[in-house]
XYZ file of C-alpha atoms in Angstrom:
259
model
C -1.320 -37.006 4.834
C -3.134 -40.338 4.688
C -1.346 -41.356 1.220
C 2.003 -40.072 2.806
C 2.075 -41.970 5.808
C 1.089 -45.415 3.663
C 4.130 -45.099 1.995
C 7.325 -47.200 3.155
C 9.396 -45.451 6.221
C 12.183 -44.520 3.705
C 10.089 -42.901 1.909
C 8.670 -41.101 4.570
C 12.204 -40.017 6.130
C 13.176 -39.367 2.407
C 10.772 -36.927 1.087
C 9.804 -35.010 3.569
C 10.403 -31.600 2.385
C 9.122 -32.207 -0.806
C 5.764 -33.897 0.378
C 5.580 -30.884 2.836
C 5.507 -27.848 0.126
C 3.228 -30.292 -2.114
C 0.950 -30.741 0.137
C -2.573 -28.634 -0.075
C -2.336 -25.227 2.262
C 1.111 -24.964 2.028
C 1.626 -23.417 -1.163
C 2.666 -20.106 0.481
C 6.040 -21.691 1.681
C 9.338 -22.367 -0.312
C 11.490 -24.929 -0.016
C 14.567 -24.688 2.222
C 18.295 -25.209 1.029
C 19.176 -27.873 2.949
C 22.554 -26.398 3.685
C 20.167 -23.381 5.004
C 18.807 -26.003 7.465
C 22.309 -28.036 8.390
C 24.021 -24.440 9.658
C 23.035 -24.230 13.119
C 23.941 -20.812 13.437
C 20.561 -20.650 11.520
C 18.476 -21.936 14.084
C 19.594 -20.572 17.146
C 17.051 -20.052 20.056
C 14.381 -22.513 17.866
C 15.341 -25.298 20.437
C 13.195 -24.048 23.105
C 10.211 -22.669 20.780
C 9.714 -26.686 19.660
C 8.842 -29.958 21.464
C 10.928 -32.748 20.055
C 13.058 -30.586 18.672
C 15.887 -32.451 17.339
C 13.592 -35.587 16.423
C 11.537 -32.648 14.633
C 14.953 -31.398 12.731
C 15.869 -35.068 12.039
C 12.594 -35.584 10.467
C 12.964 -32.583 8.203
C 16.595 -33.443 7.149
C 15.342 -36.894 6.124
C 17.796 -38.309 8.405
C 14.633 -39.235 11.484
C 15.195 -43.430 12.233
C 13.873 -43.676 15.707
C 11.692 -46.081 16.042
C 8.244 -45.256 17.757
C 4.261 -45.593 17.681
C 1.895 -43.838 15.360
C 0.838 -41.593 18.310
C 4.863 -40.487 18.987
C 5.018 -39.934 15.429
C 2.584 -37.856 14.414
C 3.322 -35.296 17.311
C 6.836 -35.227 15.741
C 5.269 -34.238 12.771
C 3.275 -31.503 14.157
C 6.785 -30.464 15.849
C 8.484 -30.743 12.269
C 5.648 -28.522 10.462
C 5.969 -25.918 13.250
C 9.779 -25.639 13.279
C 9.758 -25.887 9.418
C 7.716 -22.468 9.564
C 9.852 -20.694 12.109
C 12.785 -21.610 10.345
C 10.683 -20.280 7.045
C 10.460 -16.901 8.044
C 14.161 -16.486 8.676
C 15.010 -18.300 5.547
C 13.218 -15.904 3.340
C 14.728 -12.563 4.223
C 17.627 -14.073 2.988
C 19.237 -13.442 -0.805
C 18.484 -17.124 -1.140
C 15.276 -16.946 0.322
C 14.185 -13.397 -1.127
C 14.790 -14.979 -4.507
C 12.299 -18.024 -4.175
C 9.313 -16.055 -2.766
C 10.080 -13.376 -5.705
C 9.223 -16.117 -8.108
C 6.416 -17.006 -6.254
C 5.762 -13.124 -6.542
C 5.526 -12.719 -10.181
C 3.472 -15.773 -10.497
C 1.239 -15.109 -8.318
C 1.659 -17.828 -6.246
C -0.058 -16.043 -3.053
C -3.566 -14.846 -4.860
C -4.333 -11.319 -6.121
C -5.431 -8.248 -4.864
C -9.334 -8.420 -4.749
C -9.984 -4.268 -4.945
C -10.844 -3.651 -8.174
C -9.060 -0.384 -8.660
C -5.926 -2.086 -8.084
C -6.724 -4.634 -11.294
C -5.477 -7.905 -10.167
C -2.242 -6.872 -8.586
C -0.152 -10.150 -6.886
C -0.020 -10.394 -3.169
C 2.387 -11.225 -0.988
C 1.898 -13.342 2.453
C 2.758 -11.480 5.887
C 1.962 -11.754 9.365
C 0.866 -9.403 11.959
C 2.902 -10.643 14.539
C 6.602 -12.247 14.733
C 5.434 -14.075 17.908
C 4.230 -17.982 17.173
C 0.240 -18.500 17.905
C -0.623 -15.605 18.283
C -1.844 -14.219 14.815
C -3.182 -15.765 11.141
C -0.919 -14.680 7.876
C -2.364 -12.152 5.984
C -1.870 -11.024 2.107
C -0.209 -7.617 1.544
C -0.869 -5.414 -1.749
C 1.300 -3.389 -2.423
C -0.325 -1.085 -5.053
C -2.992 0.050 -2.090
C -0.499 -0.892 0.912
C -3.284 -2.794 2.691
C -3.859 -6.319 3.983
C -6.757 -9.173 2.960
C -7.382 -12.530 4.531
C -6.460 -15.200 2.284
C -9.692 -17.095 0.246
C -8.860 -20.301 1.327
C -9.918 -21.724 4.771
C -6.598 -24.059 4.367
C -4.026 -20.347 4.172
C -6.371 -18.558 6.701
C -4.964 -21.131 9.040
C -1.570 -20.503 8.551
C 0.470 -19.142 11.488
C 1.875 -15.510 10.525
C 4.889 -15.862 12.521
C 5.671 -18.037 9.579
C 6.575 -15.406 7.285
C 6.691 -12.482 9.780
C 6.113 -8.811 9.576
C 9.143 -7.708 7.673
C 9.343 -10.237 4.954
C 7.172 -8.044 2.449
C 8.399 -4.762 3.181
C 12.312 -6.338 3.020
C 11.339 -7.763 -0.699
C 10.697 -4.258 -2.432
C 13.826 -3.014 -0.090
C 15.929 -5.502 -2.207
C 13.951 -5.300 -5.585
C 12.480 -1.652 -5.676
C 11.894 -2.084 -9.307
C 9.385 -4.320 -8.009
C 7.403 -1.261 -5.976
C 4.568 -0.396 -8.251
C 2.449 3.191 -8.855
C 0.095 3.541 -6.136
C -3.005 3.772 -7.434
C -4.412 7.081 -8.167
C -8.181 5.801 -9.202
C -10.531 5.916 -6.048
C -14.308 5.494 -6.644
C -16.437 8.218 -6.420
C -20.373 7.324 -5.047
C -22.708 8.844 -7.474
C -26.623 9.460 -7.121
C -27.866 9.720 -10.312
C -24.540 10.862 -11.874
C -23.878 13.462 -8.687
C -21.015 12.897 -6.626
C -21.681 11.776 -2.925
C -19.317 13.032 -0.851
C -18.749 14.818 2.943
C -17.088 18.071 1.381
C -20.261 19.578 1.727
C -20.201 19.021 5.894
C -16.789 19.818 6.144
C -17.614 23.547 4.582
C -20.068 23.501 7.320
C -18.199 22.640 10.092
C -15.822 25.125 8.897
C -17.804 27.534 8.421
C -19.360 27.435 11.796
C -15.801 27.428 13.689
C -15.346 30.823 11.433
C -18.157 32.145 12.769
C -17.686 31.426 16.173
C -13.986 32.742 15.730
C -15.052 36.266 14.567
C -17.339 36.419 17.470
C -15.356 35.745 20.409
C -12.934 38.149 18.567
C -15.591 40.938 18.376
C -16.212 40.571 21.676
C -12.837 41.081 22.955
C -12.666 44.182 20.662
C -9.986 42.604 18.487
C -10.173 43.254 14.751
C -10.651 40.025 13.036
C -9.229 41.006 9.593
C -12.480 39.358 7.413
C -14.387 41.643 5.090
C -16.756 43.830 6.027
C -19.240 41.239 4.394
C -18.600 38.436 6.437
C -18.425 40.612 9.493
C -22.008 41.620 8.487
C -23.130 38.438 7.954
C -21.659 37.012 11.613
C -23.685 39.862 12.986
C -26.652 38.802 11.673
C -26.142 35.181 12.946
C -25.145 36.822 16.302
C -28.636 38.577 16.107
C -30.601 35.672 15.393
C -28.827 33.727 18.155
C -29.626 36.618 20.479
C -33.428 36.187 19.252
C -33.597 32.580 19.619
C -32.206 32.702 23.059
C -34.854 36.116 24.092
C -37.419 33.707 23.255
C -36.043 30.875 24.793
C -36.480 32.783 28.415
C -39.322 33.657 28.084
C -40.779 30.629 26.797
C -39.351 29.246 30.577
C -40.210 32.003 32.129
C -43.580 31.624 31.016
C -43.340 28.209 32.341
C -42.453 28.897 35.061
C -45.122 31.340 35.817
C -47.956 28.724 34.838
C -46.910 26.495 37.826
């Protein structure tokens, strides 16, 4: 920013787009046609999202002259880099637009996926939320369809509303070529080369609900269609049960008595 505004003002008013994508943190952005940003139809309703609007939209057409203090200027410039990123996220659901962040795509531009199973698979930016200020872009994979914060403290900054929630999903719409295998390779905890896993409470809990099941259905005289083995076996549980709670009265009644 520093080397940018020692430059001459027509240089200032004459590069802006390009010094804008150069610039560090902003290499999730494309550039925008400028007949993309001349069409008003474009930018309807971004009028009242942006303060200084039209000096903001003069500044990014490279056609800004007015003639103002440092102070003025630089809050135009915040207003410029704001309404350059709404105006980014409706630019690049378009064929135009869709295009340039495929690029992007294949290079990956926007980082890769760090899980390992998914073996360095390109990103794409997103954000949680189409509404300005309100949440930070994220990086979508689309191997194992889940988001990541970007590495850099420069893109974890970066509004989300600038590339919006439908962006990614729109791209593989367009291109689904471009949708890739899920991956099928999960990893599997091991303890000294057994498998760690909760299958072995699940059978449990199932188990138990069987069990309790085939008693309430005994009870109410009902046949409950398991083998004769598993009937015997719920009948010894039911016995034990029975046991356990005998015992348990008179433990308290034997409490009872000693006070």
């Amino acid at each position: 920013m520093d080397d940018f505004v020692s430059e001459s003002d027509s240089d200032y008013t004459s590069y802006w787009r390009d010094w804008f994508i150069s610039s560090r943190g902003n290499e999730y952005f494309c550039e925008i046609d400028e007949e993309y940003l001349t069409d008003r139809f474009n930018l309807t309703g971004l009028n009242v999202e942006v303060q200084y609007y039209q000096y903001a939209l003069d500044l990014i057409n490279d056609v800004f002259d007015l003639d103002c203090d440092d102070e003025m200027r630089e809050t135009i410039e915040k207003s410029a880099r704001h309404l350059y990123g709404l105006i980014h996220a409706r630019y690049i659901v378009t064929t135009r637009g869709l295009a340039k962040m495929l690029e992007k795509y294949k290079k990956a531009d926007f980082g890769k996926c760090p899980r390992v199973q998914c073996n360095s698979h390109p990103l794409l930016p997103m954000g949680l939320s189409d509404v300005p200020n309100n949440k930070a872009a994220k990086l979508y994979c689309a191997r194992c369809e889940d988001i990541y914060n970007p590495k850099s403290s420069r893109h974890a900054g970066i509004d989300g509303a600038y590339f919006g929630t439908s962006f990614h999903n729109i791209l593989f719409q367009v291109y689904p070529a471009l949708v890739p295998a899920k991956s099928a390779e999960r990893y599997v905890p091991r303890c000294y080369g057994f498998k760690v896993h909760a299958a072995a409470a699940l059978v449990r809990w199932q188990n138990g609900k069987r069990d309790e099941m085939k008693r309430r259905l005994r009870k109410m005289e009902i046949d409950s269609g398991f083998r004769d083995g598993e009937d015997e076996e719920c009948e010894e549980s039911d016995e034990d049960e029975e046991l356990d709670e005998e015992r348990k009265d008179l433990e308290a009644s034997e409490t009872r008595s000693a006070h």
